[in-house]
Amino acid sequence: MKIFDYMEKYNYEQLVFCHDATSGLKAIIGIHDTTLGPALGGTRIWNYETEEDAILDVLRLSRGMTYKNSVAGLNLGGGKAVIIGDPDKIKSEELFRAYGRYVESLGGRYITAEDMNTTTKDMDIIHEETEHVVGLEGKSGNPSPVTAYGVFRGLLAAVEEAFGTKDLKDKVVAVQGLGAVGYCLCKHLHEAGAKLIVTDIKKEYINKVVQDFGAKAVAPDKIYGVECDIFAPCAMGAIINDFTIEQLKCKVVAGSANNQLAEEKHGDMLEEKGIIYAPDYVVNGAGVMNVYEELQGYNEQRAMARASGVYEAIKKVIEIAKRDGIPTYKAADRMAEERIHKIGELQKIRFFNK
């Protein structure tokens, strides 16, 4: 992999490799763009097959955070970090404290938070070494409920475009992934009168949603082809691909999973099929809105109010798509890039005391 060629192509600022022999830490921090402010994005732990896979993941994810933070209207740039290893084996105080020192060494250019396989308790340990961390116990805490509420609001905007109404009564929603965000989303959908078809790789997650919300369960590989109005992917990415896209029998795709499109062409294919796609980094943006509030002095009501604004963000994406005659995934990028460009232009203005 030609790392600098890739960084030049997508305008990355910095890639930091972190190693500590004592704790076994092997981490990579990616900073994509700080035009709007310090780069904020979570730290995930994953047992990557190769180091190149880890590099590609952190590059892809950090760029996604630039766009997510921009369309969310936050004064933050985009960054992300990965720690390489089995999360069930490598977690320790010394590992997270070593990692925290690397975050601190960046002087505030990168602010971290929880992500896949990290928790608020892990963030508290990192906080022993740096102030540049959010998602702490007793502050913003677990972002999942706020994230789920934002996804629900964005889903309503897409549903309104597809069906001419926000009413979910008797609408069938297929939910893939029933973890913290997926479960909370199911709760909102159930309370709104939707009928749920669900799946997960963990049987206990399925059983809870079936019991609590009267959902119908299907095998993981069957969720793509069920008859439904809305497909809500809330698990891993790249699930809209050559194999799954032909199976979809829905009018809307809106869920919390990151990087849902395996390739950009799949966004075009959804458009051709007449499916309204709520771009993932827009519809799941309430999680980062929640931790952003921590930087301001956390207020839950204010965080929920921001999350509610995901509805307006998806409406704006759809408006740009119509205005420019492009698919919604491209419209979301355009929306993010327009804000970054406009704020970047302001940086050219300098005020001097005379």
mmCIF file of C-alpha atoms in Angstrom:
data_model
loop_
_atom_site.group_PDB
_atom_site.id
_atom_site.type_symbol
_atom_site.label_atom_id
_atom_site.label_comp_id
_atom_site.label_asym_id
_atom_site.label_seq_id
_atom_site.Cartn_x
_atom_site.Cartn_y
_atom_site.Cartn_z
ATOM 1 C CA MET A 1 0.000 0.000 0.000
ATOM 2 C CA LYS A 2 1.334 3.443 -0.954
ATOM 3 C CA ILE A 3 0.255 5.295 2.167
ATOM 4 C CA PHE A 4 1.301 8.799 1.123
ATOM 5 C CA ASP A 5 -0.391 8.433 -2.261
ATOM 6 C CA TYR A 6 -3.617 7.500 -0.473
ATOM 7 C CA MET A 7 -3.245 10.372 2.007
ATOM 8 C CA GLU A 8 -2.625 12.836 -0.807
ATOM 9 C CA LYS A 9 -5.630 11.597 -2.787
ATOM 10 C CA TYR A 10 -8.038 12.221 0.111
ATOM 11 C CA ASN A 11 -6.220 15.126 1.802
ATOM 12 C CA TYR A 12 -5.223 13.476 5.068
ATOM 13 C CA GLU A 13 -3.171 15.501 7.529
ATOM 14 C CA GLN A 14 -1.541 12.941 9.796
ATOM 15 C CA LEU A 15 -1.156 9.241 10.539
ATOM 16 C CA VAL A 16 0.410 8.326 13.893
ATOM 17 C CA PHE A 17 1.760 4.865 14.754
ATOM 18 C CA CYS A 18 1.875 4.119 18.481
ATOM 19 C CA HIS A 19 3.791 1.252 20.102
ATOM 20 C CA ASP A 20 4.517 0.341 23.711
ATOM 21 C CA ALA A 21 6.428 -2.856 24.453
ATOM 22 C CA THR A 22 5.445 -3.055 28.134
ATOM 23 C CA SER A 23 1.675 -3.048 27.544
ATOM 24 C CA GLY A 24 1.749 -4.553 24.062
ATOM 25 C CA LEU A 25 0.035 -1.483 22.610
ATOM 26 C CA LYS A 26 -0.118 -1.341 18.824
ATOM 27 C CA ALA A 27 -2.308 1.581 17.772
ATOM 28 C CA ILE A 28 -2.798 3.902 14.821
ATOM 29 C CA ILE A 29 -4.334 7.371 15.070
ATOM 30 C CA GLY A 30 -5.611 8.965 11.864
ATOM 31 C CA ILE A 31 -6.264 12.705 11.578
ATOM 32 C CA HIS A 32 -7.998 13.554 8.335
ATOM 33 C CA ASP A 33 -8.951 17.241 8.487
ATOM 34 C CA THR A 34 -8.920 19.913 11.199
ATOM 35 C CA THR A 35 -10.392 22.823 9.241
ATOM 36 C CA LEU A 36 -13.461 22.969 11.484
ATOM 37 C CA GLY A 37 -11.637 22.212 14.737
ATOM 38 C CA PRO A 38 -9.745 19.441 16.525
ATOM 39 C CA ALA A 39 -10.261 15.977 15.088
ATOM 40 C CA LEU A 40 -12.732 13.930 17.131
ATOM 41 C CA GLY A 41 -13.465 10.257 16.665
ATOM 42 C CA GLY A 42 -13.594 7.067 18.693
ATOM 43 C CA THR A 43 -11.006 4.398 19.389
ATOM 44 C CA ARG A 44 -11.898 0.856 18.370
ATOM 45 C CA ILE A 45 -10.154 -2.400 19.163
ATOM 46 C CA TRP A 46 -10.133 -5.057 16.465
ATOM 47 C CA ASN A 47 -8.064 -8.127 15.717
ATOM 48 C CA TYR A 48 -7.172 -7.182 12.134
ATOM 49 C CA GLU A 49 -5.848 -9.901 9.859
ATOM 50 C CA THR A 50 -3.063 -7.627 8.611
ATOM 51 C CA GLU A 51 -1.529 -4.307 9.589
ATOM 52 C CA GLU A 52 -2.541 -2.949 6.191
ATOM 53 C CA ASP A 53 -6.188 -3.738 7.026
ATOM 54 C CA ALA A 54 -5.816 -1.673 10.195
ATOM 55 C CA ILE A 55 -4.276 1.246 8.295
ATOM 56 C CA LEU A 56 -7.031 1.211 5.681
ATOM 57 C CA ASP A 57 -9.691 1.061 8.381
ATOM 58 C CA VAL A 58 -8.356 4.015 10.345
ATOM 59 C CA LEU A 59 -7.925 6.066 7.172
ATOM 60 C CA ARG A 60 -11.441 5.305 5.978
ATOM 61 C CA LEU A 61 -12.996 5.893 9.386
ATOM 62 C CA SER A 62 -11.158 9.153 10.106
ATOM 63 C CA ARG A 63 -12.257 10.635 6.778
ATOM 64 C CA GLY A 64 -15.805 9.548 7.552
ATOM 65 C CA MET A 65 -15.627 11.459 10.836
ATOM 66 C CA THR A 66 -14.674 14.646 9.009
ATOM 67 C CA TYR A 67 -17.872 14.395 6.993
ATOM 68 C CA LYS A 68 -19.978 13.267 9.962
ATOM 69 C CA ASN A 69 -18.854 16.155 12.163
ATOM 70 C CA SER A 70 -19.337 18.646 9.361
ATOM 71 C CA VAL A 71 -22.920 17.692 8.477
ATOM 72 C CA ALA A 72 -23.740 17.550 12.192
ATOM 73 C CA GLY A 73 -22.856 21.238 12.369
ATOM 74 C CA LEU A 74 -20.070 20.687 14.908
ATOM 75 C CA ASN A 75 -16.871 22.686 15.222
ATOM 76 C CA LEU A 76 -14.796 19.542 14.925
ATOM 77 C CA GLY A 77 -12.582 17.888 12.363
ATOM 78 C CA GLY A 78 -12.324 14.185 11.658
ATOM 79 C CA GLY A 79 -10.113 11.598 13.315
ATOM 80 C CA LYS A 80 -10.216 7.973 14.408
ATOM 81 C CA ALA A 81 -7.985 5.445 16.105
ATOM 82 C CA VAL A 82 -7.608 1.687 16.101
ATOM 83 C CA ILE A 83 -5.873 -0.551 18.596
ATOM 84 C CA ILE A 84 -4.777 -3.841 17.061
ATOM 85 C CA GLY A 85 -5.552 -7.037 18.981
ATOM 86 C CA ASP A 86 -8.206 -9.277 20.450
ATOM 87 C CA PRO A 87 -10.349 -7.088 22.760
ATOM 88 C CA ASP A 88 -11.018 -10.066 25.018
ATOM 89 C CA LYS A 89 -7.296 -10.520 25.617
ATOM 90 C CA ILE A 90 -5.353 -7.262 25.343
ATOM 91 C CA LYS A 91 -7.325 -4.799 27.484
ATOM 92 C CA SER A 92 -5.425 -3.577 30.536
ATOM 93 C CA GLU A 93 -4.836 -0.435 32.556
ATOM 94 C CA GLU A 94 -1.286 -0.106 31.274
ATOM 95 C CA LEU A 95 -2.386 -0.436 27.636
ATOM 96 C CA PHE A 96 -5.008 2.293 27.897
ATOM 97 C CA ARG A 97 -2.697 4.570 29.876
ATOM 98 C CA ALA A 98 0.060 4.111 27.294
ATOM 99 C CA TYR A 99 -2.458 4.922 24.589
ATOM 100 C CA GLY A 100 -3.652 7.966 26.555
ATOM 101 C CA ARG A 101 -0.101 9.317 26.592
ATOM 102 C CA TYR A 102 0.059 9.119 22.820
ATOM 103 C CA VAL A 103 -3.253 11.003 22.570
ATOM 104 C CA GLU A 104 -1.853 13.613 24.961
ATOM 105 C CA SER A 105 1.305 13.963 22.844
ATOM 106 C CA LEU A 106 -0.827 15.314 19.992
ATOM 107 C CA GLY A 107 -1.602 18.419 22.035
ATOM 108 C CA GLY A 108 -5.344 18.441 21.445
ATOM 109 C CA ARG A 109 -5.270 17.869 17.686
ATOM 110 C CA TYR A 110 -7.126 14.595 18.337
ATOM 111 C CA ILE A 111 -9.895 13.958 20.866
ATOM 112 C CA THR A 112 -10.855 10.337 21.424
ATOM 113 C CA ALA A 113 -14.027 8.592 22.588
ATOM 114 C CA GLU A 114 -15.433 5.086 22.867
ATOM 115 C CA ASP A 115 -16.083 2.982 19.786
ATOM 116 C CA MET A 116 -16.306 -0.686 18.877
ATOM 117 C CA ASN A 117 -14.995 -2.844 21.743
ATOM 118 C CA THR A 118 -14.156 0.116 23.991
ATOM 119 C CA THR A 119 -16.290 1.427 26.856
ATOM 120 C CA THR A 120 -16.796 4.463 29.063
ATOM 121 C CA LYS A 121 -14.683 2.694 31.705
ATOM 122 C CA ASP A 122 -11.853 2.371 29.183
ATOM 123 C CA MET A 123 -12.168 6.104 28.453
ATOM 124 C CA ASP A 124 -11.876 6.822 32.178
ATOM 125 C CA ILE A 125 -8.514 5.019 32.232
ATOM 126 C CA ILE A 126 -7.321 6.948 29.163
ATOM 127 C CA HIS A 127 -8.432 10.096 30.991
ATOM 128 C CA GLU A 128 -5.765 9.393 33.635
ATOM 129 C CA GLU A 129 -3.205 10.473 31.034
ATOM 130 C CA THR A 130 -5.028 13.065 28.899
ATOM 131 C CA GLU A 131 -7.828 15.594 28.978
ATOM 132 C CA HIS A 132 -8.465 15.003 25.279
ATOM 133 C CA VAL A 133 -11.103 12.313 25.762
ATOM 134 C CA VAL A 134 -14.907 12.381 25.929
ATOM 135 C CA GLY A 135 -17.619 9.849 26.722
ATOM 136 C CA LEU A 136 -16.656 9.633 30.379
ATOM 137 C CA GLU A 137 -18.676 8.114 33.216
ATOM 138 C CA GLY A 138 -20.820 10.753 34.906
ATOM 139 C CA LYS A 139 -20.681 13.037 31.873
ATOM 140 C CA SER A 140 -22.026 12.166 28.413
ATOM 141 C CA GLY A 141 -21.505 8.455 29.149
ATOM 142 C CA ASN A 142 -22.970 5.826 26.824
ATOM 143 C CA PRO A 143 -23.980 7.558 23.544
ATOM 144 C CA SER A 144 -26.185 4.678 22.331
ATOM 145 C CA PRO A 145 -29.601 6.022 23.453
ATOM 146 C CA VAL A 146 -28.902 9.423 21.904
ATOM 147 C CA THR A 147 -27.523 7.827 18.733
ATOM 148 C CA ALA A 148 -30.625 5.661 18.413
ATOM 149 C CA TYR A 149 -32.936 8.647 18.843
ATOM 150 C CA GLY A 150 -31.078 10.491 16.094
ATOM 151 C CA VAL A 151 -31.338 7.470 13.791
ATOM 152 C CA PHE A 152 -35.064 7.301 14.502
ATOM 153 C CA ARG A 153 -35.470 10.976 13.615
ATOM 154 C CA GLY A 154 -33.447 10.600 10.403
ATOM 155 C CA LEU A 155 -35.415 7.485 9.492
ATOM 156 C CA LEU A 156 -38.638 9.505 9.817
ATOM 157 C CA ALA A 157 -37.314 12.081 7.336
ATOM 158 C CA ALA A 158 -36.506 9.356 4.795
ATOM 159 C CA VAL A 159 -39.875 7.686 5.372
ATOM 160 C CA GLU A 160 -41.658 10.979 4.786
ATOM 161 C CA GLU A 161 -39.868 11.348 1.451
ATOM 162 C CA ALA A 162 -40.657 7.775 0.404
ATOM 163 C CA PHE A 163 -44.256 7.520 1.604
ATOM 164 C CA GLY A 164 -45.452 11.101 1.975
ATOM 165 C CA THR A 165 -46.009 10.669 5.722
ATOM 166 C CA LYS A 166 -43.980 10.215 8.903
ATOM 167 C CA ASP A 167 -46.583 7.830 10.313
ATOM 168 C CA LEU A 168 -44.953 4.477 11.051
ATOM 169 C CA LYS A 169 -48.110 2.697 12.130
ATOM 170 C CA ASP A 170 -48.080 -0.785 10.560
ATOM 171 C CA LYS A 171 -44.920 0.002 8.588
ATOM 172 C CA VAL A 172 -42.602 -3.013 8.546
ATOM 173 C CA VAL A 173 -39.013 -2.320 9.600
ATOM 174 C CA ALA A 174 -36.260 -4.939 9.211
ATOM 175 C CA VAL A 175 -33.561 -4.264 11.805
ATOM 176 C CA GLN A 176 -30.143 -5.890 11.442
ATOM 177 C CA GLY A 177 -28.110 -5.754 14.641
ATOM 178 C CA LEU A 178 -29.698 -5.530 18.081
ATOM 179 C CA GLY A 179 -26.881 -4.214 20.245
ATOM 180 C CA ALA A 180 -27.150 -1.052 22.326
ATOM 181 C CA VAL A 181 -28.184 1.222 19.448
ATOM 182 C CA GLY A 182 -30.268 -1.377 17.600
ATOM 183 C CA TYR A 183 -32.260 -2.229 20.703
ATOM 184 C CA CYS A 184 -33.012 1.431 21.488
ATOM 185 C CA LEU A 185 -34.024 2.026 17.869
ATOM 186 C CA CYS A 186 -36.413 -0.944 18.053
ATOM 187 C CA LYS A 187 -37.979 0.624 21.141
ATOM 188 C CA HIS A 188 -38.634 3.903 19.305
ATOM 189 C CA LEU A 189 -40.017 2.067 16.271
ATOM 190 C CA HIS A 190 -42.277 -0.138 18.398
ATOM 191 C CA GLU A 191 -43.643 2.860 20.282
ATOM 192 C CA ALA A 192 -44.354 4.530 16.929
ATOM 193 C CA GLY A 193 -46.485 1.559 15.849
ATOM 194 C CA ALA A 194 -44.054 -0.136 13.463
ATOM 195 C CA LYS A 195 -43.894 -3.916 12.998
ATOM 196 C CA LEU A 196 -40.410 -5.331 13.501
ATOM 197 C CA ILE A 197 -38.489 -8.084 11.734
ATOM 198 C CA VAL A 198 -35.107 -8.514 13.403
ATOM 199 C CA THR A 199 -31.871 -10.452 13.365
ATOM 200 C CA ASP A 200 -28.521 -10.604 15.134
ATOM 201 C CA ILE A 201 -25.669 -13.058 15.490
ATOM 202 C CA LYS A 202 -26.372 -13.192 19.238
ATOM 203 C CA LYS A 203 -29.469 -15.206 20.128
ATOM 204 C CA GLU A 204 -29.908 -13.473 23.482
ATOM 205 C CA TYR A 205 -30.222 -10.094 21.740
ATOM 206 C CA ILE A 206 -32.902 -11.478 19.436
ATOM 207 C CA ASN A 207 -34.824 -13.040 22.307
ATOM 208 C CA LYS A 208 -34.934 -9.756 24.226
ATOM 209 C CA VAL A 209 -36.312 -7.750 21.292
ATOM 210 C CA VAL A 210 -38.851 -10.470 20.469
ATOM 211 C CA GLN A 211 -39.980 -10.522 24.084
ATOM 212 C CA ASP A 212 -40.023 -6.751 24.642
ATOM 213 C CA PHE A 213 -41.439 -5.572 21.325
ATOM 214 C CA GLY A 214 -43.190 -8.558 19.740
ATOM 215 C CA ALA A 215 -40.715 -8.683 16.872
ATOM 216 C CA LYS A 216 -40.447 -11.490 14.362
ATOM 217 C CA ALA A 217 -36.973 -13.034 14.140
ATOM 218 C CA VAL A 218 -35.200 -14.322 11.026
ATOM 219 C CA ALA A 219 -31.763 -15.826 10.388
ATOM 220 C CA PRO A 220 -28.966 -13.288 9.755
ATOM 221 C CA ASP A 221 -28.652 -14.155 6.063
ATOM 222 C CA LYS A 222 -32.420 -13.836 5.509
ATOM 223 C CA ILE A 223 -32.865 -10.237 6.691
ATOM 224 C CA TYR A 224 -31.977 -8.696 3.317
ATOM 225 C CA GLY A 225 -34.778 -10.401 1.410
ATOM 226 C CA VAL A 226 -37.709 -9.918 3.798
ATOM 227 C CA GLU A 227 -40.735 -7.963 2.633
ATOM 228 C CA CYS A 228 -40.499 -4.646 4.456
ATOM 229 C CA ASP A 229 -40.885 -0.900 4.092
ATOM 230 C CA ILE A 230 -37.631 0.099 5.788
ATOM 231 C CA PHE A 231 -34.319 -1.720 6.182
ATOM 232 C CA ALA A 232 -32.345 -0.516 9.220
ATOM 233 C CA PRO A 233 -28.752 -1.851 9.259
ATOM 234 C CA CYS A 234 -27.328 -1.412 12.770
ATOM 235 C CA ALA A 235 -24.393 -3.829 12.754
ATOM 236 C CA MET A 236 -21.217 -3.949 10.649
ATOM 237 C CA GLY A 237 -20.467 -1.974 7.499
ATOM 238 C CA ALA A 238 -20.336 -2.867 3.798
ATOM 239 C CA ILE A 239 -23.704 -4.634 4.018
ATOM 240 C CA ILE A 240 -25.083 -2.860 0.934
ATOM 241 C CA ASN A 241 -23.157 -4.763 -1.718
ATOM 242 C CA ASP A 242 -23.496 -6.707 -4.966
ATOM 243 C CA PHE A 243 -24.935 -9.729 -3.156
ATOM 244 C CA THR A 244 -27.433 -8.018 -0.826
ATOM 245 C CA ILE A 245 -28.663 -5.127 -2.906
ATOM 246 C CA GLU A 246 -30.593 -7.324 -5.326
ATOM 247 C CA GLN A 247 -32.448 -8.918 -2.417
ATOM 248 C CA LEU A 248 -33.775 -5.698 -0.883
ATOM 249 C CA LYS A 249 -37.557 -5.281 -0.965
ATOM 250 C CA CYS A 250 -37.818 -1.950 0.828
ATOM 251 C CA LYS A 251 -38.331 1.721 0.008
ATOM 252 C CA VAL A 252 -35.945 3.128 2.631
ATOM 253 C CA VAL A 253 -32.513 2.196 3.987
ATOM 254 C CA ALA A 254 -31.775 4.006 7.264
ATOM 255 C CA GLY A 255 -29.723 2.598 10.126
ATOM 256 C CA SER A 256 -26.875 3.233 12.538
ATOM 257 C CA ALA A 257 -24.151 1.072 10.948
ATOM 258 C CA ASN A 258 -21.063 2.891 9.673
ATOM 259 C CA ASN A 259 -19.872 2.633 6.058
ATOM 260 C CA GLN A 260 -22.965 0.781 4.867
ATOM 261 C CA LEU A 261 -22.105 1.035 1.166
ATOM 262 C CA ALA A 262 -19.442 -1.502 0.200
ATOM 263 C CA GLU A 263 -18.596 0.758 -2.751
ATOM 264 C CA GLU A 264 -19.897 4.090 -3.974
ATOM 265 C CA LYS A 265 -21.566 2.360 -6.917
ATOM 266 C CA HIS A 266 -23.970 0.731 -4.471
ATOM 267 C CA GLY A 267 -25.339 4.152 -3.585
ATOM 268 C CA ASP A 268 -26.038 4.636 -7.288
ATOM 269 C CA MET A 269 -27.724 1.231 -7.423
ATOM 270 C CA LEU A 270 -30.035 2.119 -4.528
ATOM 271 C CA GLU A 271 -30.995 5.275 -6.387
ATOM 272 C CA GLU A 272 -31.728 3.253 -9.539
ATOM 273 C CA LYS A 273 -33.929 0.883 -7.536
ATOM 274 C CA GLY A 274 -35.944 3.818 -6.191
ATOM 275 C CA ILE A 275 -34.782 3.252 -2.613
ATOM 276 C CA ILE A 276 -34.296 6.320 -0.401
ATOM 277 C CA TYR A 277 -30.909 5.960 1.316
ATOM 278 C CA ALA A 278 -30.294 7.954 4.503
ATOM 279 C CA PRO A 279 -26.479 8.320 4.358
ATOM 280 C CA ASP A 280 -24.999 6.540 7.352
ATOM 281 C CA TYR A 281 -22.756 9.258 8.715
ATOM 282 C CA VAL A 282 -25.651 11.717 8.658
ATOM 283 C CA VAL A 283 -28.310 9.503 10.185
ATOM 284 C CA ASN A 284 -26.032 8.128 12.940
ATOM 285 C CA GLY A 285 -24.470 11.490 13.756
ATOM 286 C CA ALA A 286 -26.219 11.965 17.099
ATOM 287 C CA GLY A 287 -23.588 9.889 18.872
ATOM 288 C CA VAL A 288 -20.891 12.427 18.135
ATOM 289 C CA MET A 289 -23.333 15.236 18.913
ATOM 290 C CA ASN A 290 -23.724 13.691 22.347
ATOM 291 C CA VAL A 291 -20.011 13.651 23.145
ATOM 292 C CA TYR A 292 -19.586 17.132 21.631
ATOM 293 C CA GLU A 293 -21.901 18.409 24.337
ATOM 294 C CA GLU A 294 -19.396 17.120 26.875
ATOM 295 C CA LEU A 295 -16.858 19.587 25.499
ATOM 296 C CA GLN A 296 -19.365 22.372 26.178
ATOM 297 C CA GLY A 297 -20.334 21.142 29.656
ATOM 298 C CA TYR A 298 -22.699 18.203 29.249
ATOM 299 C CA ASN A 299 -26.437 18.813 29.204
ATOM 300 C CA GLU A 300 -28.671 15.859 28.298
ATOM 301 C CA GLN A 301 -31.603 17.975 27.116
ATOM 302 C CA ARG A 302 -29.339 19.933 24.811
ATOM 303 C CA ALA A 303 -27.845 16.691 23.472
ATOM 304 C CA MET A 304 -31.292 15.282 22.712
ATOM 305 C CA ALA A 305 -32.288 18.544 21.005
ATOM 306 C CA ARG A 306 -29.219 18.265 18.773
ATOM 307 C CA ALA A 307 -30.090 14.629 18.048
ATOM 308 C CA SER A 308 -33.565 15.643 16.983
ATOM 309 C CA GLY A 309 -31.931 17.808 14.310
ATOM 310 C CA VAL A 310 -30.888 14.692 12.371
ATOM 311 C CA TYR A 311 -34.384 14.881 10.868
ATOM 312 C CA GLU A 312 -33.605 18.296 9.343
ATOM 313 C CA ALA A 313 -30.154 17.117 8.227
ATOM 314 C CA ILE A 314 -31.608 14.212 6.232
ATOM 315 C CA LYS A 315 -34.234 16.530 4.746
ATOM 316 C CA LYS A 316 -31.433 18.864 3.620
ATOM 317 C CA VAL A 317 -29.491 15.963 2.081
ATOM 318 C CA ILE A 318 -32.590 14.968 0.094
ATOM 319 C CA GLU A 319 -33.059 18.596 -0.967
ATOM 320 C CA ILE A 320 -29.466 18.814 -2.266
ATOM 321 C CA ALA A 321 -29.886 15.470 -4.065
ATOM 322 C CA LYS A 322 -32.932 16.821 -5.884
ATOM 323 C CA ARG A 323 -31.312 20.194 -6.544
ATOM 324 C CA ASP A 324 -28.176 18.712 -8.091
ATOM 325 C CA GLY A 325 -29.674 15.535 -9.573
ATOM 326 C CA ILE A 326 -27.388 13.218 -7.604
ATOM 327 C CA PRO A 327 -27.857 10.243 -5.238
ATOM 328 C CA THR A 328 -28.199 11.024 -1.542
ATOM 329 C CA TYR A 329 -24.775 9.622 -0.626
ATOM 330 C CA LYS A 330 -23.161 12.156 -2.950
ATOM 331 C CA ALA A 331 -25.462 14.897 -1.662
ATOM 332 C CA ALA A 332 -24.304 14.219 1.907
ATOM 333 C CA ASP A 333 -20.664 14.544 0.846
ATOM 334 C CA ARG A 334 -21.476 17.776 -0.965
ATOM 335 C CA MET A 335 -23.248 19.139 2.100
ATOM 336 C CA ALA A 336 -20.214 18.359 4.283
ATOM 337 C CA GLU A 337 -17.692 19.718 1.777
ATOM 338 C CA GLU A 338 -19.617 22.961 1.284
ATOM 339 C CA ARG A 339 -19.487 23.704 5.017
ATOM 340 C CA ILE A 340 -15.799 22.818 5.297
ATOM 341 C CA HIS A 341 -14.997 25.055 2.317
ATOM 342 C CA LYS A 342 -16.989 28.004 3.658
ATOM 343 C CA ILE A 343 -15.466 27.808 7.137
ATOM 344 C CA GLY A 344 -12.038 27.266 5.601
ATOM 345 C CA GLU A 345 -12.429 30.479 3.633
ATOM 346 C CA LEU A 346 -13.091 32.353 6.884
ATOM 347 C CA GLN A 347 -9.652 31.350 8.089
ATOM 348 C CA LYS A 348 -8.189 33.618 5.436
ATOM 349 C CA ILE A 349 -9.635 36.594 7.290
ATOM 350 C CA ARG A 350 -7.205 37.871 9.891
ATOM 351 C CA PHE A 351 -7.802 40.545 12.487
ATOM 352 C CA PHE A 352 -4.841 42.462 13.819
ATOM 353 C CA ASN A 353 -4.711 44.745 16.839
ATOM 354 C CA LYS A 354 -3.244 48.072 15.909
#
